[in-house]
Coordinates of C-alpha atoms and ligand atoms in Angstrom, one line a residue:
X746 CA 92.1 74.9 22.3
X747 CA 94.1 73.3 19.6
X748 CA 95.9 70.1 20.5
X749 CA 99.3 72.0 20.3
X750 CA 98.6 74.2 23.3
X751 CA 97.5 72.2 26.4
X752 CA 95.9 73.9 29.3
X753 CA 95.4 72.4 32.7
X754 CA 94.4 74.1 35.8
X755 CA 94.8 72.4 39.2
X756 CA 95.9 73.4 42.9
X757 CA 95.7 77.2 42.0
X758 CA 98.1 76.8 38.9
X759 CA 97.2 77.1 35.6
X760 CA 99.7 75.3 33.4
X761 CA 100.0 76.1 29.6
X762 CA 102.2 73.8 27.6
X763 CA 103.3 74.3 24.1
X764 CA 103.3 70.9 22.4
X765 CA 104.3 70.8 18.8
X766 CA 107.6 68.9 19.1
X767 CA 107.8 67.7 15.5
X768 CA 108.3 71.5 14.4
X769 CA 110.2 72.5 17.6
X770 CA 107.1 74.2 18.9
X771 CA 107.1 76.7 16.3
X772 CA 104.1 78.9 16.9
X773 CA 101.2 79.3 14.3
X774 CA 98.3 81.8 14.5
X775 CA 95.9 79.2 15.8
X776 CA 98.5 78.4 18.6
X777 CA 98.8 82.1 19.4
X778 CA 94.8 82.2 19.5
X779 CA 94.8 79.0 22.0
X780 CA 97.6 80.8 24.0
X781 CA 95.6 83.8 24.5
X782 CA 92.5 81.8 25.3
X783 CA 94.5 79.9 28.0
X784 CA 95.7 83.2 29.6
X785 CA 92.5 84.7 29.6
X786 CA 90.9 81.5 31.2
X787 CA 93.4 81.5 33.9
X788 CA 93.1 85.2 34.6
X789 CA 89.3 84.7 34.8
X790 CA 89.3 81.7 37.0
X791 CA 89.5 83.0 40.7
X792 CA 91.0 79.7 41.9
X793 CA 94.0 80.2 39.7
X794 CA 96.8 82.1 41.6
X795 CA 99.7 81.5 39.0
X796 CA 100.2 80.9 35.4
X797 CA 103.0 78.6 34.2
X798 CA 104.1 78.4 30.6
X799 CA 106.1 75.4 29.5
X800 CA 107.5 73.9 26.3
X801 CA 108.6 70.3 25.5
X802 CA 112.0 68.9 26.6
X803 CA 114.5 70.4 24.1
X804 CA 112.2 73.1 22.7
X805 CA 110.4 75.8 24.5
X806 CA 109.7 77.3 21.2
X807 CA 111.3 77.7 17.8
X808 CA 109.6 80.9 17.5
X809 CA 106.8 82.1 14.9
X810 CA 106.3 79.6 12.4
X811 CA 108.1 80.9 9.4
X812 CA 106.2 79.3 6.8
X813 CA 103.1 81.2 8.1
X814 CA 105.2 84.5 8.0
X815 CA 105.6 84.1 4.3
X816 CA 102.0 82.9 3.5
X817 CA 100.0 84.9 5.9
X818 CA 102.2 87.7 7.5
X819 CA 100.8 88.9 10.8
X820 CA 100.6 92.7 9.9
X821 CA 98.5 94.6 12.3
X822 CA 98.0 94.7 16.0
X823 CA 94.7 92.7 15.9
X824 CA 96.6 89.5 14.8
X825 CA 96.6 86.6 17.2
X826 CA 100.4 87.0 17.9
X827 CA 99.7 90.7 19.1
X828 CA 96.6 89.6 21.2
X829 CA 98.7 86.9 22.8
X830 CA 101.5 89.1 23.8
X831 CA 98.9 91.9 24.9
X832 CA 97.3 89.1 27.1
X833 CA 100.7 88.0 28.4
X834 CA 102.1 91.5 29.2
X835 CA 98.7 92.5 30.7
X836 CA 98.3 89.5 32.8
X837 CA 97.5 90.5 36.5
X838 CA 98.4 87.1 37.7
X839 CA 102.1 86.1 38.2
X840 CA 103.6 84.2 35.0
X841 CA 106.3 81.6 35.6
X842 CA 107.9 80.2 32.5
X843 CA 110.2 77.1 32.3
X844 CA 112.6 76.9 29.4
X845 CA 114.2 73.6 28.2
X846 CA 116.2 73.8 25.2
X847 CA 115.6 76.3 22.3
X848 CA 114.0 79.5 22.8
X849 CA 114.0 81.5 19.5
X850 CA 112.7 84.8 18.7
X851 CA 109.3 85.3 20.3
X852 CA 110.4 82.2 22.6
X853 CA 113.1 84.6 24.1
X854 CA 111.1 87.9 23.7
X855 CA 108.2 86.6 25.8
X856 CA 110.2 85.9 28.6
X857 CA 111.0 89.4 29.2
X858 CA 107.3 89.7 29.8
X859 CA 107.2 86.7 32.5
X860 CA 107.9 87.5 36.2
X861 CA 110.1 84.4 36.7
X862 CA 111.9 82.1 34.4
X863 CA 113.4 78.8 35.2
X864 CA 115.9 77.6 32.6
X865 CA 117.6 74.2 31.9
X866 CA 121.3 74.2 31.8
X867 CA 121.3 73.2 28.1
X868 CA 118.7 75.9 27.1
X869 CA 119.7 78.3 24.3
X870 CA 118.3 81.7 23.4
X871 CA 118.4 83.6 20.4
X872 CA 116.8 86.8 18.6
X873 CA 117.5 86.1 15.1
X874 CA 115.4 88.7 13.5
X875 CA 117.9 90.5 11.3
X876 CA 119.1 87.2 10.0
X877 CA 115.4 86.8 8.8
X878 CA 115.2 90.3 7.6
X879 CA 113.0 91.2 10.6
X880 CA 113.4 93.6 13.5
X881 CA 112.8 93.1 17.3
X882 CA 109.2 92.9 18.7
X883 CA 107.2 93.2 21.7
X884 CA 109.3 95.8 23.4
X885 CA 112.4 93.7 23.4
X886 CA 114.3 96.5 21.8
X887 CA 113.6 98.4 25.1
X888 CA 113.5 95.8 27.6
X889 CA 116.7 94.1 26.6
X890 CA 118.9 97.2 26.7
X891 CA 117.3 98.0 30.1
X892 CA 118.6 94.6 31.4
X893 CA 122.1 94.4 29.8
X894 CA 122.9 97.7 28.1
X895 CA 122.9 98.8 24.5
X896 CA 126.4 97.1 23.6
X897 CA 125.7 93.7 24.8
X898 CA 122.2 93.9 23.3
X899 CA 123.9 94.6 19.8
X900 CA 125.5 91.2 20.3
X901 CA 122.3 89.5 20.1
X902 CA 120.1 91.7 18.2
X903 CA 122.5 93.0 15.6
X904 CA 125.1 90.1 15.3
X905 CA 122.1 87.6 16.2
X906 CA 124.5 85.7 18.5
X907 CA 122.6 82.9 20.5
X908 CA 123.3 82.8 24.2
X909 CA 123.4 80.1 26.8
X910 CA 121.7 79.5 30.0
X911 CA 124.7 80.8 32.0
X912 CA 124.6 84.1 30.1
X913 CA 120.7 84.3 30.4
X914 CA 121.2 84.0 34.2
X915 CA 124.0 86.7 34.2
X916 CA 121.8 89.0 32.1
X917 CA 118.8 88.5 34.3
X918 CA 116.7 87.3 31.4
X919 CA 116.2 84.0 33.5
X920 CA 115.8 83.6 37.3
X921 CA 117.6 80.3 37.9
X922 CA 119.3 77.5 36.0
X923 CA 118.8 74.0 36.9
X924 CA 119.4 70.6 35.3
X925 CA 117.5 70.2 32.2
X926 CA 115.3 67.4 33.4
X927 CA 114.3 69.3 36.6
X928 CA 112.8 72.4 34.6
X929 CA 109.1 71.5 34.8
X930 CA 109.4 70.1 38.5
X931 CA 111.1 73.3 39.7
X932 CA 108.8 75.7 37.6
X933 CA 105.7 74.0 39.1
X934 CA 107.3 74.1 42.6
X935 CA 107.8 77.8 42.5
X936 CA 104.3 78.2 41.2
X937 CA 103.0 76.3 44.2
X938 CA 105.0 78.4 46.6
X939 CA 103.6 81.6 45.2
X940 CA 100.1 80.2 44.8
X941 CA 100.3 79.4 48.7
X942 CA 101.2 83.1 49.5
X943 CA 98.7 86.0 50.0
X944 CA 96.9 86.5 46.5
X945 CA 96.3 90.3 46.7
X946 CA 99.9 90.9 48.1
X947 CA 101.4 88.8 45.1
X948 CA 99.3 90.4 42.5
X949 CA 100.1 94.0 43.8
X950 CA 103.9 93.1 44.0
X951 CA 103.8 92.0 40.4
X952 CA 102.1 95.3 39.4
X953 CA 104.7 97.3 41.2
X954 CA 107.6 95.5 39.6
X955 CA 106.2 95.8 36.2
X956 CA 107.9 98.2 33.8
X957 CA 105.6 101.3 32.8
X958 CA 103.0 99.9 30.6
X959 CA 102.3 103.0 28.6
X960 CA 106.0 103.0 27.4
X961 CA 105.8 99.4 26.7
X962 CA 102.8 99.7 24.7
X963 CA 104.2 102.6 22.6
X964 CA 107.3 100.7 22.0
X965 CA 105.4 97.5 20.9
X966 CA 103.4 99.6 18.4
X967 CA 106.5 101.3 17.0
X968 CA 108.3 97.9 16.6
X969 CA 105.1 96.4 15.0
X970 CA 105.0 99.0 12.2
X971 CA 108.6 98.3 11.3
X972 CA 108.1 94.6 11.6
X973 CA 105.1 94.4 9.3
X974 CA 107.0 96.6 6.7
X975 CA 110.0 94.2 6.9
X976 CA 107.8 91.0 6.5
X977 CA 106.4 92.5 3.3
X978 CA 109.8 93.7 2.2
X979 CA 112.0 92.1 -0.6
X980 CA 114.7 91.3 1.8
X981 CA 112.2 90.0 4.5
X982 CA 110.6 87.6 1.9
X983 CA 114.2 86.6 0.6
X984 CA 115.3 85.6 4.1
X985 CA 112.1 83.7 5.1
X986 CA 112.0 82.1 1.7
X987 CA 115.5 80.9 2.0
X988 CA 114.7 79.3 5.5
X989 CA 111.7 77.5 4.1
X990 CA 113.7 76.4 1.1
X991 CA 116.7 75.4 3.2
X992 CA 119.2 77.5 1.3
X993 CA 121.5 80.6 2.2
X994 CA 119.5 84.1 1.6
X995 CA 120.9 86.4 -1.2
X996 CA 120.2 90.1 -0.2
X997 CA 122.2 91.6 -3.2
X998 CA 123.1 95.3 -3.3
Ligands
COA587 N1 108.9 77.7 11.7 C1 108.5 76.6 11.0 N2 109.0 75.4 11.0 C2 110.2 75.2 11.9 C3 110.5 76.4 12.8 C4 109.9 77.6 12.6 N3 110.3 78.7 13.3 N4 111.6 75.9 13.5 C5 111.8 74.5 13.1 N5 111.0 74.2 12.3 C6 110.7 72.9 11.5 C7 111.8 72.6 10.6 O1 111.5 73.3 9.3 C8 111.8 71.1 10.5 O2 110.5 70.7 9.8 P1 111.0 69.4 8.9 O3 111.0 68.3 9.8 O4 109.4 69.4 8.1 O5 112.0 69.7 7.8 C9 111.6 70.8 12.1 O6 110.8 71.9 12.7 C10 112.8 70.5 12.9 O7 113.7 71.6 12.6 P2 115.3 71.3 12.3 O8 115.6 72.6 11.5 O9 115.2 70.0 11.4 O10 115.8 71.1 13.7 P3 117.4 71.4 14.2 O11 117.4 71.0 15.6 O12 118.2 71.2 13.2 O13 117.2 72.9 14.3 C11 116.2 75.2 15.1 C12 116.3 73.6 15.2 C13 115.2 75.9 15.9 C14 117.7 75.7 15.4 C15 116.1 75.5 13.6 O14 114.8 74.7 13.0 C16 115.7 76.9 13.2 O15 116.6 77.7 13.1 N6 114.6 77.3 13.1 C17 114.1 78.6 12.6 C18 113.9 79.6 14.0 C19 113.7 80.9 13.8 O16 114.3 81.7 12.9 N7 112.6 81.2 14.3 C20 111.9 82.5 14.3 C21 112.4 83.5 15.1 S1 111.4 85.2 14.6

């Protein structure tokens, strides 16, 4: 696995850590491939009962690496990001995420596919796709309205307003808010509690709680087609280029 994804399995818990703090844990294709390998390894290891996903203090992840979006746009369901999200969304074992600091783009989206989320009180969530000339992904256009309704979703997907940990808790995007310094400890403690329970009952309960998989898969494919088209579009390239060049985008008429 690449150094920026750290995998450790111990005491029935597989811990997957995103560790690229100098770039706010922005995710590259090789990191998605390593995340996929990590989830598959955890799923395949009988001793592992629970999967934990953590970032660094101050940054869960700043989302997809925007430079890579420009240089090697992930268009196509066989790309590492899609394989990672398929592995996460399809995981049989319980996934608990611990979010400290920023969770941008896929950083917030992936939480909608986790079973429990612990957030630090300074965590900040955002889905800035329209700002970047992009559209929602991985069924967030379905799952977020199901949680909070279409009008509130509009604030975060059309206005691209970030939201704080308190709102994330009220929305049901996270399960609990704790002091930022306690995120990893609480996440690991929850994972240990679940790892000690009846394994088959846990897996079956997770399966029963999950949204309809076919509906999710259909939405992911529909979003992916539009996402890919936007990545290749003039406005998408302008928005992403503006971020990389640290300037305001010009969308014109
Ligand atoms: N892709 C690539 N690089 C990123 C990145 C991303 N998504 N997010 C942050 N970085 C890089 C910055 O370019 C910077 O690199 P540099 O030191 O070589 O210039 C470094 O990480 C630190 O980021 P910086 O912007 O200086 O930190 P900040 O605390 O001022 O702001 C963010 C943090 C996350 C708010 C800001 O970096 C940001 O808006 N990033 C883009 C988030 C985004 O839109 N993600 C994609 C969603 S689809």
